[in-house]
mmCIF file of C-alpha atoms in Angstrom:
data_model
loop_
_atom_site.group_PDB
_atom_site.id
_atom_site.type_symbol
_atom_site.label_atom_id
_atom_site.label_comp_id
_atom_site.label_asym_id
_atom_site.label_seq_id
_atom_site.Cartn_x
_atom_site.Cartn_y
_atom_site.Cartn_z
ATOM 1 C CA MET A 35 110.029 67.819 131.052
ATOM 2 C CA LEU A 36 109.847 71.447 129.890
ATOM 3 C CA ASN A 37 112.104 73.717 131.933
ATOM 4 C CA ILE A 38 109.869 76.715 131.217
ATOM 5 C CA PRO A 39 106.269 77.251 132.388
ATOM 6 C CA GLU A 40 103.825 76.084 129.701
ATOM 7 C CA HIS A 41 101.651 79.168 130.166
ATOM 8 C CA THR A 42 104.667 81.332 129.273
ATOM 9 C CA ILE A 43 105.039 79.615 125.890
ATOM 10 C CA ILE A 44 101.306 79.881 125.272
ATOM 11 C CA ARG A 45 101.252 83.605 126.042
ATOM 12 C CA CYS A 46 104.265 84.155 123.768
ATOM 13 C CA LEU A 47 102.465 82.315 120.967
ATOM 14 C CA GLN A 48 99.365 84.457 121.560
ATOM 15 C CA LYS A 49 101.521 87.630 121.720
ATOM 16 C CA THR A 50 100.193 88.487 125.180
ATOM 17 C CA ALA A 51 103.416 87.792 127.104
ATOM 18 C CA SER A 52 105.157 90.321 129.300
ATOM 19 C CA ALA A 53 108.643 91.588 128.499
ATOM 20 C CA GLU A 54 110.084 89.335 131.208
ATOM 21 C CA GLU A 55 108.270 86.278 129.809
ATOM 22 C CA GLU A 56 109.624 87.031 126.332
ATOM 23 C CA LYS A 57 113.147 87.177 127.777
ATOM 24 C CA GLN A 58 112.537 83.845 129.521
ATOM 25 C CA LEU A 59 111.387 82.307 126.242
ATOM 26 C CA ASN A 60 114.473 83.613 124.407
ATOM 27 C CA ARG A 61 116.761 82.115 127.049
ATOM 28 C CA TRP A 62 114.947 78.783 126.759
ATOM 29 C CA LEU A 63 115.196 78.816 122.933
ATOM 30 C CA ARG A 64 118.953 79.445 123.078
ATOM 31 C CA GLU A 65 119.491 76.425 125.365
ATOM 32 C CA ASP A 66 118.694 73.677 122.847
ATOM 33 C CA ARG A 67 117.785 73.333 119.154
ATOM 34 C CA GLU A 68 115.042 70.896 120.258
ATOM 35 C CA HIS A 69 113.384 73.792 122.057
ATOM 36 C CA VAL A 70 113.464 75.828 118.847
ATOM 37 C CA ALA A 71 112.009 72.927 116.842
ATOM 38 C CA LEU A 72 109.117 72.460 119.287
ATOM 39 C CA PHE A 73 108.323 76.178 119.401
ATOM 40 C CA VAL A 74 108.348 76.398 115.591
ATOM 41 C CA GLN A 75 105.972 73.443 115.346
ATOM 42 C CA LEU A 76 103.548 75.030 117.795
ATOM 43 C CA LYS A 77 103.798 78.453 116.165
ATOM 44 C CA GLY A 78 103.178 76.993 112.712
ATOM 45 C CA ILE A 79 100.000 75.154 113.642
ATOM 46 C CA MET A 80 98.778 78.089 115.726
ATOM 47 C CA ASN A 81 99.135 80.501 112.811
ATOM 48 C CA ALA A 82 97.099 78.232 110.559
ATOM 49 C CA GLY A 83 94.328 77.278 112.945
ATOM 50 C CA ARG A 84 91.861 78.564 115.496
ATOM 51 C CA ARG A 85 90.679 77.554 118.973
ATOM 52 C CA MET A 86 88.152 74.712 118.976
ATOM 53 C CA THR A 87 85.679 73.156 121.414
ATOM 54 C CA ASP A 88 86.778 70.659 124.081
ATOM 55 C CA GLU A 89 85.196 67.837 122.067
ATOM 56 C CA GLU A 90 87.125 68.769 118.927
ATOM 57 C CA VAL A 91 90.348 69.078 120.912
ATOM 58 C CA SER A 92 89.897 65.603 122.375
ATOM 59 C CA HIS A 93 89.128 64.214 118.924
ATOM 60 C CA CYS A 94 92.453 65.488 117.553
ATOM 61 C CA TRP A 95 94.731 64.816 120.537
ATOM 62 C CA ASP A 96 95.907 61.342 119.491
ATOM 63 C CA GLU A 97 96.353 62.579 115.921
ATOM 64 C CA LEU A 98 98.562 65.428 117.136
ATOM 65 C CA CYS A 99 100.696 63.079 119.261
ATOM 66 C CA GLY A 100 101.491 61.173 116.099
ATOM 67 C CA ARG A 101 102.487 64.353 114.247
ATOM 68 C CA ILE A 102 104.920 66.097 116.594
ATOM 69 C CA ASP A 103 107.389 65.141 119.278
ATOM 70 C CA VAL A 104 106.011 66.449 122.580
ATOM 71 C CA GLY A 105 109.203 65.766 124.523
ATOM 72 C CA ARG A 106 111.793 63.148 125.354
ATOM 73 C CA GLU A 107 109.884 61.685 128.278
ATOM 74 C CA LYS A 108 107.457 58.951 127.206
ATOM 75 C CA THR A 109 104.747 57.718 129.588
ATOM 76 C CA PRO A 110 103.047 54.346 128.977
ATOM 77 C CA VAL A 111 99.271 54.578 128.675
ATOM 78 C CA ARG A 112 97.117 51.850 130.163
ATOM 79 C CA ALA A 113 94.504 50.196 127.992
ATOM 80 C CA GLY A 114 91.215 52.070 128.035
ATOM 81 C CA ARG A 115 92.767 55.263 129.406
ATOM 82 C CA LYS A 116 93.316 58.529 127.583
ATOM 83 C CA ARG A 117 96.866 59.782 127.062
ATOM 84 C CA PRO A 118 97.459 62.691 129.502
ATOM 85 C CA MET A 119 97.279 66.113 127.866
ATOM 86 C CA PRO A 120 99.453 68.843 129.434
ATOM 87 C CA ALA A 121 98.262 72.424 129.033
ATOM 88 C CA LEU A 122 100.735 73.312 126.275
ATOM 89 C CA MET A 123 99.895 70.257 124.191
ATOM 90 C CA ARG A 124 96.181 70.795 124.781
ATOM 91 C CA TYR A 125 96.602 74.271 123.283
ATOM 92 C CA ALA A 126 98.517 72.808 120.331
ATOM 93 C CA ALA A 127 95.829 70.163 119.837
ATOM 94 C CA ALA A 128 93.185 72.881 119.734
ATOM 95 C CA VAL A 129 94.856 74.841 116.966
ATOM 96 C CA PHE A 130 95.757 71.615 115.135
ATOM 97 C CA ALA A 131 92.069 70.713 115.157
ATOM 98 C CA GLY A 132 91.483 74.141 113.646
ATOM 99 C CA ILE A 133 93.806 73.291 110.759
ATOM 100 C CA LEU A 134 91.969 70.080 109.975
ATOM 101 C CA ILE A 135 88.486 71.554 110.179
ATOM 102 C CA ALA A 136 89.402 74.789 108.385
ATOM 103 C CA SER A 137 90.938 72.639 105.647
ATOM 104 C CA SER A 138 87.446 71.522 104.666
ATOM 105 C CA VAL A 139 86.932 75.000 103.163
ATOM 106 C CA TRP A 140 89.762 74.872 100.633
ATOM 107 C CA LEU A 141 89.485 71.131 100.012
ATOM 108 C CA GLY A 142 85.766 71.357 99.296
ATOM 109 C CA VAL A 143 84.879 68.682 101.867
ATOM 110 C CA LYS A 144 81.282 68.594 103.048
ATOM 111 C CA PRO A 145 80.529 69.705 106.633
ATOM 112 C CA GLY A 146 80.451 66.827 109.103
ATOM 113 C CA THR A 147 83.275 64.883 107.447
ATOM 114 C CA ASP A 148 85.656 63.226 109.939
ATOM 115 C CA THR A 149 88.513 65.706 110.451
ATOM 116 C CA LYS A 150 91.069 62.885 110.411
ATOM 117 C CA THR A 151 90.344 62.274 106.720
ATOM 118 C CA LEU A 152 90.806 65.890 105.607
ATOM 119 C CA VAL A 153 94.591 66.227 105.587
ATOM 120 C CA ASN A 154 96.810 63.225 104.889
ATOM 121 C CA ASN A 155 100.074 65.142 104.836
ATOM 122 C CA VAL A 156 101.150 68.028 107.067
ATOM 123 C CA ILE A 157 104.817 68.971 106.617
ATOM 124 C CA TYR A 158 106.682 71.278 109.004
ATOM 125 C CA ASN A 159 110.124 72.204 107.724
ATOM 126 C CA HIS A 160 112.182 73.520 110.624
ATOM 127 C CA THR A 161 115.619 74.211 109.121
ATOM 128 C CA GLY A 162 117.269 74.412 105.720
ATOM 129 C CA VAL A 163 115.330 73.761 102.506
ATOM 130 C CA ARG A 164 113.014 70.792 101.997
ATOM 131 C CA LYS A 165 111.911 69.631 98.538
ATOM 132 C CA THR A 166 108.511 67.894 98.297
ATOM 133 C CA GLU A 167 106.800 66.326 95.291
ATOM 134 C CA LEU A 168 102.997 66.508 95.307
ATOM 135 C CA PRO A 169 100.597 63.859 93.926
ATOM 136 C CA ASP A 170 100.297 65.699 90.573
ATOM 137 C CA LYS A 171 104.108 65.867 90.184
ATOM 138 C CA SER A 172 104.235 69.531 91.157
ATOM 139 C CA VAL A 173 107.280 70.348 93.278
ATOM 140 C CA VAL A 174 107.475 72.590 96.346
ATOM 141 C CA TRP A 175 110.655 73.870 98.004
ATOM 142 C CA LEU A 176 109.857 74.762 101.628
ATOM 143 C CA HIS A 177 112.012 77.327 103.409
ATOM 144 C CA GLU A 178 112.744 76.872 107.103
ATOM 145 C CA ASP A 179 109.894 77.495 109.574
ATOM 146 C CA SER A 180 107.304 76.731 106.860
ATOM 147 C CA ARG A 181 104.243 74.477 106.761
ATOM 148 C CA LEU A 182 102.480 72.686 103.886
ATOM 149 C CA ALA A 183 99.289 70.595 104.057
ATOM 150 C CA TYR A 184 97.722 68.529 101.265
ATOM 151 C CA THR A 185 95.814 65.295 100.606
ATOM 152 C CA ASP A 186 97.188 62.148 98.996
ATOM 153 C CA ASN A 187 94.764 62.512 96.086
ATOM 154 C CA PHE A 188 93.708 65.933 94.813
ATOM 155 C CA GLU A 189 90.041 66.505 94.025
ATOM 156 C CA ASP A 190 88.896 65.890 90.428
ATOM 157 C CA ASP A 191 88.396 69.575 89.615
ATOM 158 C CA VAL A 192 91.055 71.309 91.716
ATOM 159 C CA ARG A 193 94.530 70.724 93.170
ATOM 160 C CA ALA A 194 94.567 72.487 96.530
ATOM 161 C CA VAL A 195 97.203 72.932 99.230
ATOM 162 C CA SER A 196 97.364 74.977 102.418
ATOM 163 C CA PHE A 197 100.583 76.823 103.171
ATOM 164 C CA ASP A 198 102.250 79.158 105.660
ATOM 165 C CA GLY A 199 105.832 80.477 105.576
ATOM 166 C CA LYS A 200 108.102 80.789 102.537
ATOM 167 C CA ALA A 201 108.077 78.449 99.550
ATOM 168 C CA PHE A 202 108.814 78.157 95.844
ATOM 169 C CA PHE A 203 106.151 76.316 93.815
ATOM 170 C CA GLU A 204 106.832 74.671 90.450
ATOM 171 C CA VAL A 205 103.369 73.602 89.324
ATOM 172 C CA ALA A 206 102.766 70.794 86.830
ATOM 173 C CA LYS A 207 100.660 71.965 83.886
ATOM 174 C CA ASP A 208 97.041 70.795 83.888
ATOM 175 C CA SER A 209 94.623 73.285 82.317
ATOM 176 C CA SER A 210 91.603 71.204 83.369
ATOM 177 C CA ARG A 211 92.512 71.317 87.086
ATOM 178 C CA PRO A 212 93.676 74.636 88.548
ATOM 179 C CA PHE A 213 96.274 74.545 91.293
ATOM 180 C CA VAL A 214 95.251 76.546 94.372
ATOM 181 C CA VAL A 215 97.479 77.699 97.219
ATOM 182 C CA GLN A 216 95.524 78.892 100.260
ATOM 183 C CA SER A 217 97.667 80.914 102.677
ATOM 184 C CA GLY A 218 95.458 82.268 105.434
ATOM 185 C CA ASP A 219 92.762 84.244 103.605
ATOM 186 C CA ILE A 220 94.916 84.760 100.483
ATOM 187 C CA ARG A 221 94.117 82.443 97.563
ATOM 188 C CA ILE A 222 96.578 81.944 94.662
ATOM 189 C CA LYS A 223 95.223 80.153 91.590
ATOM 190 C CA VAL A 224 97.296 78.823 88.647
ATOM 191 C CA THR A 225 97.232 76.039 86.036
ATOM 192 C CA GLY A 226 100.971 75.590 85.461
ATOM 193 C CA THR A 227 103.594 78.054 86.558
ATOM 194 C CA SER A 228 106.416 78.778 89.015
ATOM 195 C CA PHE A 229 106.236 81.333 91.782
ATOM 196 C CA PHE A 230 107.483 82.269 95.245
ATOM 197 C CA VAL A 231 105.210 82.942 98.206
ATOM 198 C CA ARG A 232 106.109 84.541 101.520
ATOM 199 C CA SER A 233 103.381 84.624 104.178
ATOM 200 C CA ASP A 234 105.335 84.464 107.433
ATOM 201 C CA MET A 235 104.819 88.158 108.181
ATOM 202 C CA GLU A 236 102.039 89.320 110.499
ATOM 203 C CA ASN A 237 99.824 91.192 108.027
ATOM 204 C CA ARG A 238 101.483 90.761 104.628
ATOM 205 C CA THR A 239 101.739 88.146 101.891
ATOM 206 C CA ILE A 240 104.204 88.533 99.023
ATOM 207 C CA VAL A 241 103.832 86.614 95.735
ATOM 208 C CA THR A 242 106.637 86.736 93.149
ATOM 209 C CA LEU A 243 105.864 85.226 89.728
ATOM 210 C CA VAL A 244 108.685 83.624 87.736
ATOM 211 C CA SER A 245 106.745 82.046 84.842
ATOM 212 C CA GLY A 246 103.142 81.518 83.739
ATOM 213 C CA GLY A 247 100.401 83.519 85.426
ATOM 214 C CA VAL A 248 98.612 83.684 88.779
ATOM 215 C CA ASP A 249 95.290 85.097 89.952
ATOM 216 C CA ILE A 250 95.333 86.269 93.563
ATOM 217 C CA GLY A 251 92.209 86.716 95.647
ATOM 218 C CA LYS A 252 91.119 87.240 99.248
ATOM 219 C CA THR A 253 88.708 84.784 100.860
ATOM 220 C CA GLY A 254 85.995 86.297 103.037
ATOM 221 C CA GLU A 255 84.182 84.890 106.057
ATOM 222 C CA GLY A 256 81.479 83.361 103.881
ATOM 223 C CA GLY A 257 84.007 81.433 101.827
ATOM 224 C CA ASN A 258 83.670 83.633 98.726
ATOM 225 C CA THR A 259 86.894 84.910 97.123
ATOM 226 C CA ALA A 260 87.233 88.492 95.882
ATOM 227 C CA SER A 261 89.725 89.008 93.060
ATOM 228 C CA LEU A 262 92.717 91.207 93.938
ATOM 229 C CA VAL A 263 95.226 91.079 91.085
ATOM 230 C CA HIS A 264 96.582 89.059 88.143
ATOM 231 C CA LEU A 265 100.383 88.771 87.825
ATOM 232 C CA THR A 266 102.565 88.264 84.770
ATOM 233 C CA PRO A 267 106.188 86.957 84.869
ATOM 234 C CA GLY A 268 108.609 89.240 86.680
ATOM 235 C CA GLN A 269 105.914 90.903 88.772
ATOM 236 C CA GLN A 270 105.609 90.835 92.548
ATOM 237 C CA ALA A 271 102.459 91.522 94.568
ATOM 238 C CA ASP A 272 102.809 92.830 98.125
ATOM 239 C CA ILE A 273 99.419 92.284 99.783
ATOM 240 C CA ASP A 274 98.211 93.899 102.999
ATOM 241 C CA ARG A 275 95.921 91.200 104.400
ATOM 242 C CA THR A 276 94.184 93.674 106.720
ATOM 243 C CA THR A 277 93.155 96.243 104.119
ATOM 244 C CA ALA A 278 93.411 94.061 100.948
ATOM 245 C CA ASP A 279 95.593 96.774 99.375
ATOM 246 C CA VAL A 280 98.013 95.414 96.755
ATOM 247 C CA ALA A 281 101.265 96.954 95.514
ATOM 248 C CA VAL A 282 102.621 95.439 92.277
ATOM 249 C CA ASN A 283 106.261 95.927 91.262
ATOM 250 C CA THR A 284 108.626 94.511 88.645
ATOM 251 C CA VAL A 285 111.513 92.691 90.365
ATOM 252 C CA ASN A 286 114.540 90.513 89.715
ATOM 253 C CA THR A 287 112.930 87.150 90.483
ATOM 254 C CA THR A 288 116.281 85.401 90.944
ATOM 255 C CA PHE A 289 116.781 87.349 94.147
ATOM 256 C CA TYR A 290 113.616 85.797 95.602
ATOM 257 C CA THR A 291 113.992 82.213 94.371
ATOM 258 C CA ALA A 292 117.683 81.244 94.368
ATOM 259 C CA TRP A 293 117.551 80.202 98.048
ATOM 260 C CA LYS A 294 115.956 76.881 97.044
ATOM 261 C CA ASP A 295 119.309 75.854 95.565
ATOM 262 C CA GLY A 296 121.145 76.938 98.705
ATOM 263 C CA SER A 297 122.519 80.262 97.426
ATOM 264 C CA TYR A 298 121.379 83.884 97.474
ATOM 265 C CA PRO A 299 122.647 85.893 94.477
ATOM 266 C CA PHE A 300 122.189 89.653 94.359
ATOM 267 C CA THR A 301 122.807 91.730 91.242
ATOM 268 C CA ASN A 302 122.781 95.518 91.485
ATOM 269 C CA GLU A 303 120.547 95.109 94.565
ATOM 270 C CA THR A 304 120.082 97.766 97.245
ATOM 271 C CA LEU A 305 121.794 97.126 100.540
ATOM 272 C CA GLU A 306 118.442 97.596 102.268
ATOM 273 C CA ASN A 307 116.992 94.588 100.402
ATOM 274 C CA ILE A 308 120.140 92.531 100.946
ATOM 275 C CA ALA A 309 120.025 93.297 104.673
ATOM 276 C CA GLN A 310 116.469 91.952 104.888
ATOM 277 C CA GLN A 311 117.621 88.638 103.411
ATOM 278 C CA LEU A 312 120.632 88.498 105.723
ATOM 279 C CA GLU A 313 118.479 89.142 108.804
ATOM 280 C CA TYR A 314 116.230 86.213 107.940
ATOM 281 C CA ARG A 315 119.056 83.890 106.937
ATOM 282 C CA TYR A 316 121.307 84.524 109.939
ATOM 283 C CA GLN A 317 118.618 85.454 112.481
ATOM 284 C CA ILE A 318 120.407 88.655 113.420
ATOM 285 C CA GLU A 319 119.395 92.327 113.366
ATOM 286 C CA ILE A 320 121.170 94.557 110.858
ATOM 287 C CA ARG A 321 121.406 98.314 111.397
ATOM 288 C CA LEU A 322 122.396 100.304 108.315
ATOM 289 C CA SER A 323 123.706 103.817 108.067
ATOM 290 C CA PRO A 324 121.017 105.872 106.248
ATOM 291 C CA LYS A 325 123.672 106.791 103.683
ATOM 292 C CA LEU A 326 124.019 103.120 102.673
ATOM 293 C CA VAL A 327 120.358 102.124 102.331
ATOM 294 C CA ASN A 328 120.186 102.715 98.556
ATOM 295 C CA LYS A 329 123.756 101.687 97.693
ATOM 296 C CA ARG A 330 123.734 98.783 95.220
ATOM 297 C CA PHE A 331 125.817 95.627 95.362
ATOM 298 C CA THR A 332 126.455 92.456 93.359
ATOM 299 C CA GLY A 333 127.527 89.090 94.761
ATOM 300 C CA ARG A 334 126.384 85.637 95.862
ATOM 301 C CA ILE A 335 125.825 84.161 99.328
ATOM 302 C CA MET A 336 126.686 80.461 99.492
ATOM 303 C CA PRO A 337 125.413 77.962 102.095
ATOM 304 C CA GLU A 338 128.798 77.757 103.815
ATOM 305 C CA HIS A 339 129.151 81.535 104.177
ATOM 306 C CA HIS A 340 129.208 83.102 107.640
ATOM 307 C CA ILE A 341 127.727 86.586 108.041
ATOM 308 C CA LYS A 342 131.293 87.959 108.126
ATOM 309 C CA ASP A 343 132.009 86.390 104.715
ATOM 310 C CA VAL A 344 129.027 88.211 103.227
ATOM 311 C CA LEU A 345 130.062 91.519 104.763
ATOM 312 C CA GLU A 346 133.509 91.104 103.214
ATOM 313 C CA ILE A 347 131.873 90.585 99.790
ATOM 314 C CA ILE A 348 129.940 93.823 100.289
ATOM 315 C CA ARG A 349 133.052 95.643 101.493
ATOM 316 C CA LYS A 350 134.878 94.775 98.255
ATOM 317 C CA SER A 351 132.199 96.579 96.250
ATOM 318 C CA HIS A 352 131.934 99.678 98.414
ATOM 319 C CA PRO A 353 134.027 101.047 101.306
ATOM 320 C CA VAL A 354 132.014 100.104 104.379
ATOM 321 C CA SER A 355 132.900 99.256 107.949
ATOM 322 C CA TYR A 356 131.002 96.803 110.101
ATOM 323 C CA ARG A 357 130.782 95.618 113.678
ATOM 324 C CA ILE A 358 129.244 92.296 114.751
ATOM 325 C CA THR A 359 127.807 91.685 118.218
ATOM 326 C CA GLU A 360 125.911 88.656 119.498
ATOM 327 C CA THR A 361 122.551 89.937 118.238
ATOM 328 C CA THR A 362 123.256 92.848 115.880
ATOM 329 C CA VAL A 363 125.378 93.836 112.875
ATOM 330 C CA TYR A 364 126.189 97.524 112.417
ATOM 331 C CA ILE A 365 127.156 98.648 108.895
ATOM 332 C CA ASN A 366 128.477 102.165 108.263
ATOM 333 C CA GLU A 367 130.387 103.994 105.575
ATOM 334 C CA TYR A 368 134.120 103.535 105.908
ATOM 335 C CA ARG A 369 135.879 106.504 107.471
#
């Protein structure tokens, strides 16, 4: 049984929770990694879907039960009776139904098709890095808290996947069948290339191109896609999904892709950028002295490194002092 009110989790997912409810959720998440895994699963499918009708929810309930673990307690179901649906799982079923039905847009499936046939594979990677090979031999490295959906057999004229989170794509070359990554309303189209996508932020998607070329567009309500930008190797597009504004910069792509091999190298990188990576990796807030924001450092973060190990690497390059608390790291110039 959940030791937190279901409506509290739902309101936190919908971002309508009170400050006290958010504190309650944080306490619950710290109690058990299973709690974190369940919350991540629910958050992932919520971000990719939308609320559906009662009939659609019922249609997808059994499918959802086969996809995620709804708890340790298992209740036998008598023949001819529906499996009970608690409020939290009903909410999850609704947004899961949204994933399946919305998938018909990017898979090109005709309206009215049974939603159970739309997506054969939905992968939620909760921790670490997960490597997945797609039907066309393309390879995807999923970062933690990321979701990927695809069919067993791509359509004849397009290879399409749906994605949310952080991932590195190494696409098999096939000039006759473009490869399409749909992340929310952002559409990334390639024929054979390697690139990094980050779409786990509220209103931004970042695409970093390593090799080949990508065309990025924004899909409107009618299903039509408006072209935004074309990237060449070494370029990064930072897209505001609300305004469709795009900022393109030349970057060191290694900094954004090395995580798939378990390490994070940084060469002459600003401490501000390094801190962003450390916050995500160690799930801790980092507060920098304004004087250190643009200081540049070189080093490599290995999988076995603790946050203190990384700070020692930084300290060897520049005289800094640091203080670590349970939730925050403070970095200042050494005095």
